Amino acid sequence: MVTARKGTLLVIAGTSALGGTSLLISTIPADPSVIAALRCFLAVPMLLPMVVWELRRIDRSVTLPRRTVVGALMAGAALGVDYSLWNTSIGLVGPGIATVLLNIQLIALPLIAWLVERARPMRQLALIIPLMFLGVVLTAGAFDVGGIQLGGVLAGLAAGTAYAIYLAVIRRTAPATAKPAPFTVLALVCLSAGAAASLAALVTGGLHWPQEPSTWVKLLALAFLGQVVVFWCLNVGMTGISETATSTLLLLPGVFALGLAAVVLREIPTPWQLLGCAVIIAGAWWASSASHRAHRSRRARGLGQDVTKE
């Protein structure tokens, strides 16, 4: 059993590793989509031992129905787009700001649910969306002469939206079982994401495999750190803490990435950009907290109705 303390430490380790991946990506001399593709493809053999272990202990018809497998492949395509755009954003605005921009997924998720399922979004979004838009404007350097990196900001926002689509598909196609197979699903996601990123590189003309051994070493480190370590820490750690605590801790990658970029790369954002990042993180935290309060309220109302019926 994962205790709250161990769960918190694992999630922090996973988020710090996630923040470190953006710094690692910024040092790899390759096309953004090629980096995304190889990150995913190289992770698959690393995941195989855990996949074999999972497949031996589950009922595949229950744990891996067709809906879940197809969902993993569809979600993987969205993740491949996310990685490609995020890598592009890192190259244009730096690893710290690019990672902060991914927090847009916390308001994209309820909007996707609204469009797809007609689920009424929480009222707080009417205030949160303008707040985060202000943060994006500040982060883009709108008040810094010559500091606007609109392409990088748009790529970061698009990456966050693609990641929200990935989460939405994964959540809606997950099997109703107490014995899931997260690493098997992750391996399927990686295969699909790698294929989608490769296609993007082919379309843009950037499909050229790296030649330098040092680049392949960095790609192997990225695959291990960004896919195996991050997902293992988060998958295990989240079972020991509340959803609210998890959502709050998942805001840390941007903070870690900003700090690492400042220390290692000497990429220090301007005061306006730091303020914008703080506003985005605050808006993401607000959206996450409001979402979980609404979820608990709906569950409480549902339990109350069940008691009344009895």
Coordinates of C-alpha atoms in Angstrom, one line a residue:
M1 CA 0.0 0.0 0.0
V2 CA 1.3 3.5 -0.9
T3 CA 1.2 5.9 2.0
A4 CA 0.4 9.5 1.6
R5 CA 4.0 10.5 2.3
K6 CA 5.4 8.0 -0.2
G7 CA 2.8 9.0 -2.7
T8 CA 3.7 12.6 -2.4
L9 CA 7.4 11.9 -2.7
L10 CA 6.8 9.8 -5.8
V11 CA 4.6 12.4 -7.5
I12 CA 7.2 15.1 -6.7
A13 CA 9.9 12.9 -8.2
G14 CA 7.8 12.3 -11.3
T15 CA 7.0 16.0 -11.8
S16 CA 10.6 17.0 -11.3
A17 CA 11.7 14.4 -13.9
L18 CA 9.0 15.8 -16.2
G19 CA 10.4 19.3 -15.7
G20 CA 13.8 18.0 -16.4
T21 CA 12.8 16.5 -19.8
S22 CA 12.1 19.9 -21.3
L23 CA 15.7 20.9 -20.4
L24 CA 17.0 17.7 -21.9
I25 CA 15.0 18.2 -25.1
S26 CA 16.4 21.7 -25.5
T27 CA 19.9 20.2 -25.8
I28 CA 19.1 17.6 -28.5
P29 CA 20.0 18.8 -32.0
A30 CA 17.2 17.2 -34.0
D31 CA 13.9 18.0 -35.6
P32 CA 11.1 18.4 -32.9
S33 CA 9.0 15.7 -34.4
V34 CA 11.9 13.3 -34.7
I35 CA 12.7 13.8 -31.1
A36 CA 9.1 13.1 -30.2
A37 CA 9.0 10.0 -32.3
L38 CA 12.3 8.5 -31.0
R39 CA 11.3 9.4 -27.4
C40 CA 8.3 7.2 -27.8
F41 CA 9.8 4.3 -29.9
L42 CA 12.8 4.0 -27.7
A43 CA 10.6 3.7 -24.6
V44 CA 8.7 0.7 -25.9
P45 CA 11.5 -1.9 -25.3
M46 CA 12.1 -0.3 -21.9
L47 CA 8.5 -0.9 -21.0
L48 CA 8.4 -4.5 -22.2
P49 CA 9.4 -6.2 -18.9
M50 CA 6.5 -4.4 -17.1
V51 CA 4.1 -5.2 -20.0
V52 CA 5.0 -8.9 -19.8
W53 CA 4.4 -8.9 -16.0
E54 CA 1.0 -7.2 -16.5
L55 CA -0.2 -9.5 -19.2
R56 CA 0.5 -12.5 -17.0
R57 CA -1.6 -11.3 -14.2
I58 CA -4.7 -9.9 -15.9
D59 CA -7.8 -11.1 -17.7
R60 CA -7.2 -9.5 -21.1
S61 CA -10.8 -9.6 -22.1
V62 CA -11.7 -7.4 -19.1
T63 CA -8.6 -5.3 -18.7
L64 CA -7.8 -4.7 -22.4
P65 CA -11.1 -4.7 -24.3
R66 CA -11.1 -3.5 -27.9
R67 CA -12.4 -0.1 -26.7
T68 CA -9.4 0.4 -24.4
V69 CA -6.9 -0.7 -27.1
V70 CA -8.4 1.6 -29.8
G71 CA -8.6 4.4 -27.2
A72 CA -4.9 4.0 -26.4
L73 CA -4.0 4.2 -30.1
M74 CA -6.1 7.3 -30.6
A75 CA -4.8 8.9 -27.5
G76 CA -1.3 8.1 -28.6
A77 CA -1.8 10.0 -31.9
A78 CA -2.8 13.1 -29.8
L79 CA 0.2 12.6 -27.6
G80 CA 2.5 12.5 -30.6
V81 CA 1.1 15.8 -31.7
D82 CA 1.5 17.2 -28.2
Y83 CA 5.2 16.1 -28.0
S84 CA 6.0 17.5 -31.5
L85 CA 4.4 20.9 -30.7
W86 CA 5.9 21.0 -27.2
N87 CA 9.3 20.4 -28.6
T88 CA 8.8 23.2 -31.1
S89 CA 7.7 25.5 -28.3
I90 CA 10.8 24.6 -26.3
G91 CA 13.0 25.6 -29.2
L92 CA 11.2 29.0 -29.5
V93 CA 10.5 30.2 -26.0
G94 CA 12.7 27.9 -23.8
P95 CA 12.0 24.9 -21.7
G96 CA 10.6 26.7 -18.7
I97 CA 7.9 28.8 -20.4
A98 CA 7.0 26.0 -22.8
T99 CA 6.3 23.7 -19.8
V100 CA 4.2 26.3 -18.0
L101 CA 2.1 26.7 -21.2
L102 CA 1.1 23.1 -21.0
N103 CA -1.1 23.9 -18.0
I104 CA -3.7 25.2 -20.5
Q105 CA -4.9 21.5 -20.5
L106 CA -6.6 22.1 -17.2
I107 CA -9.1 24.4 -18.8
A108 CA -9.2 22.6 -22.2
L109 CA -10.4 19.4 -20.5
P110 CA -13.7 20.7 -19.2
L111 CA -14.3 22.5 -22.6
I112 CA -13.7 19.3 -24.4
A113 CA -16.3 17.6 -22.1
W114 CA -18.7 20.4 -22.9
L115 CA -18.3 20.1 -26.6
V116 CA -18.4 16.2 -26.7
E117 CA -20.7 15.3 -23.9
R118 CA -22.6 18.6 -23.4
A119 CA -21.4 18.5 -19.8
R120 CA -21.9 22.0 -18.4
P121 CA -18.6 23.5 -17.5
M122 CA -18.0 24.9 -14.1
R123 CA -19.0 28.5 -13.5
Q124 CA -15.5 29.5 -12.5
L125 CA -14.2 29.0 -16.0
A126 CA -15.8 32.4 -16.9
L127 CA -13.1 34.0 -14.7
I128 CA -10.3 31.4 -15.1
I129 CA -10.1 31.6 -18.9
P130 CA -9.5 35.4 -19.0
L131 CA -7.0 35.1 -16.2
M132 CA -5.0 32.4 -18.0
F133 CA -5.3 34.4 -21.2
L134 CA -3.7 37.3 -19.4
G135 CA -1.0 35.0 -18.2
V136 CA -0.4 33.8 -21.8
V137 CA -0.2 37.4 -23.0
L138 CA 2.4 38.3 -20.3
T139 CA 4.4 35.1 -20.9
A140 CA 4.5 35.8 -24.7
G141 CA 6.4 39.0 -23.8
A142 CA 3.7 41.5 -24.9
F143 CA 5.2 44.2 -22.6
D144 CA 8.8 43.5 -23.5
V145 CA 10.1 45.3 -26.6
G146 CA 11.2 42.7 -29.1
G147 CA 10.3 39.9 -26.7
I148 CA 7.2 38.5 -28.3
Q149 CA 7.5 34.8 -29.4
L150 CA 4.0 34.3 -30.7
G151 CA 4.9 31.1 -32.6
G152 CA 6.4 29.4 -29.6
V153 CA 3.5 30.4 -27.3
L154 CA 0.9 29.2 -29.8
A155 CA 2.8 25.9 -30.2
G156 CA 2.8 25.5 -26.4
L157 CA -0.9 26.2 -26.2
A158 CA -1.7 23.8 -29.0
A159 CA 0.5 21.2 -27.3
G160 CA -1.5 21.6 -24.0
T161 CA -4.7 21.2 -25.9
A162 CA -3.5 18.1 -27.6
Y163 CA -2.5 16.7 -24.2
A164 CA -6.0 17.4 -22.9
I165 CA -7.4 15.4 -25.9
Y166 CA -5.0 12.6 -24.9
L167 CA -6.3 12.6 -21.3
A168 CA -9.9 12.9 -22.4
V169 CA -9.6 9.8 -24.6
I170 CA -7.6 7.7 -22.1
R171 CA -10.1 8.5 -19.3
R172 CA -13.2 7.7 -21.4
T173 CA -11.8 4.4 -22.8
A174 CA -10.3 3.1 -19.5
P175 CA -11.7 -0.4 -18.5
A176 CA -13.9 -0.7 -15.5
T177 CA -11.6 -3.0 -13.5
A178 CA -9.6 -3.0 -10.3
K179 CA -6.7 -4.5 -12.2
P180 CA -5.7 -2.2 -15.0
A181 CA -2.6 -2.6 -17.2
P182 CA -1.2 1.0 -17.3
F183 CA 2.2 0.1 -18.8
T184 CA 0.6 -2.1 -21.5
V185 CA -1.6 0.9 -22.4
L186 CA 1.4 3.2 -22.2
A187 CA 3.4 1.0 -24.6
L188 CA 0.5 1.1 -27.1
V189 CA 0.3 4.9 -26.6
C190 CA 4.0 5.2 -27.3
L191 CA 3.8 3.2 -30.5
S192 CA 0.9 5.3 -31.8
A193 CA 2.5 8.6 -30.6
G194 CA 5.8 7.6 -32.3
A195 CA 4.0 6.9 -35.6
A196 CA 2.1 10.2 -35.4
A197 CA 5.2 12.2 -34.7
S198 CA 7.1 10.4 -37.5
L199 CA 4.3 11.3 -39.9
A200 CA 4.5 14.9 -38.8
A201 CA 8.3 14.9 -39.4
L202 CA 7.7 13.3 -42.9
V203 CA 5.1 15.9 -43.9
T204 CA 7.3 18.8 -42.7
G205 CA 10.4 17.4 -44.3
G206 CA 12.3 17.0 -41.0
L207 CA 12.4 13.2 -41.0
H208 CA 16.2 12.8 -40.7
W209 CA 17.5 10.4 -38.0
P210 CA 20.4 11.7 -35.8
Q211 CA 23.9 10.6 -36.7
E212 CA 25.9 11.5 -33.6
P213 CA 26.2 8.9 -30.8
S214 CA 25.9 11.6 -28.2
T215 CA 22.5 12.5 -29.5
W216 CA 21.3 8.9 -29.3
V217 CA 22.5 8.8 -25.7
K218 CA 20.4 11.9 -24.9
L219 CA 17.4 10.4 -26.7
L220 CA 17.7 7.1 -24.7
A221 CA 17.9 9.2 -21.5
L222 CA 14.8 11.2 -22.6
A223 CA 12.8 8.0 -23.3
F224 CA 13.8 6.5 -19.9
L225 CA 13.2 9.7 -17.9
G226 CA 10.2 11.1 -19.8
Q227 CA 8.2 7.9 -20.3
V228 CA 9.3 5.1 -17.9
V229 CA 10.3 7.1 -14.8
V230 CA 7.7 9.8 -15.0
F231 CA 4.8 7.5 -15.7
W232 CA 5.8 4.9 -13.1
C233 CA 6.2 7.6 -10.4
L234 CA 2.9 9.2 -11.3
N235 CA 0.9 6.0 -11.7
V236 CA 2.1 4.6 -8.4
G237 CA 2.2 7.9 -6.4
M238 CA -1.3 9.0 -7.3
T239 CA -2.8 5.9 -5.6
G240 CA -1.6 7.2 -2.2
I241 CA -2.8 10.8 -2.3
S242 CA -6.0 12.7 -3.1
E243 CA -6.9 14.0 -6.5
T244 CA -6.7 17.6 -5.3
A245 CA -3.2 17.0 -4.0
T246 CA -2.2 15.3 -7.2
S247 CA -3.5 18.1 -9.4
T248 CA -1.7 20.7 -7.3
L249 CA 1.6 18.7 -7.5
L250 CA 1.2 18.3 -11.2
L251 CA 1.7 22.1 -11.5
L252 CA 5.3 21.7 -10.4
P253 CA 6.9 20.7 -13.7
G254 CA 6.7 24.3 -15.0
V255 CA 8.3 25.6 -11.8
F256 CA 11.1 23.0 -12.0
A257 CA 11.6 23.7 -15.7
L258 CA 11.9 27.4 -15.1
G259 CA 14.3 26.9 -12.3
L260 CA 16.5 24.5 -14.2
A261 CA 16.5 26.6 -17.3
A262 CA 17.7 29.6 -15.2
V263 CA 20.4 27.7 -13.4
V264 CA 21.7 25.5 -16.2
L265 CA 21.0 27.4 -19.4
R266 CA 21.0 30.9 -17.9
E267 CA 17.6 31.5 -19.5
I268 CA 16.1 33.9 -17.1
P269 CA 12.6 35.1 -18.1
T270 CA 11.8 38.8 -17.9
P271 CA 9.8 40.1 -14.9
W272 CA 6.7 40.3 -17.1
Q273 CA 7.1 36.7 -18.3
L274 CA 7.6 35.5 -14.7
L275 CA 4.4 37.2 -13.7
G276 CA 2.7 35.6 -16.7
C277 CA 3.9 32.1 -15.7
A278 CA 2.7 32.8 -12.1
V279 CA -0.7 33.8 -13.4
I280 CA -1.0 30.7 -15.6
I281 CA 0.0 28.4 -12.7
A282 CA -2.5 30.2 -10.4
G283 CA -5.2 29.8 -13.0
A284 CA -4.4 26.1 -13.5
W285 CA -4.5 25.5 -9.7
W286 CA -7.8 27.3 -9.5
A287 CA -9.3 25.3 -12.3
S288 CA -8.1 22.1 -10.8
S289 CA -9.4 22.9 -7.3
A290 CA -12.8 24.0 -8.6
S291 CA -13.1 20.9 -10.8
H292 CA -12.5 18.6 -7.8
R293 CA -14.9 20.5 -5.6
A294 CA -17.5 20.1 -8.2
H295 CA -16.8 16.4 -8.6
R296 CA -17.1 15.9 -4.8
S297 CA -20.3 17.8 -4.8
R298 CA -21.8 15.7 -7.5
R299 CA -20.8 12.5 -5.7
A300 CA -22.3 13.8 -2.5
R301 CA -25.6 14.6 -4.3
G302 CA -25.6 11.1 -5.9
L303 CA -25.1 9.4 -2.5
G304 CA -27.8 11.5 -1.0
Q305 CA -30.2 10.4 -3.7
D306 CA -29.3 6.8 -3.2
V307 CA -30.0 7.0 0.5
T308 CA -33.4 8.7 -0.1
K309 CA -34.4 5.9 -2.5
E310 CA -33.6 3.3 0.1

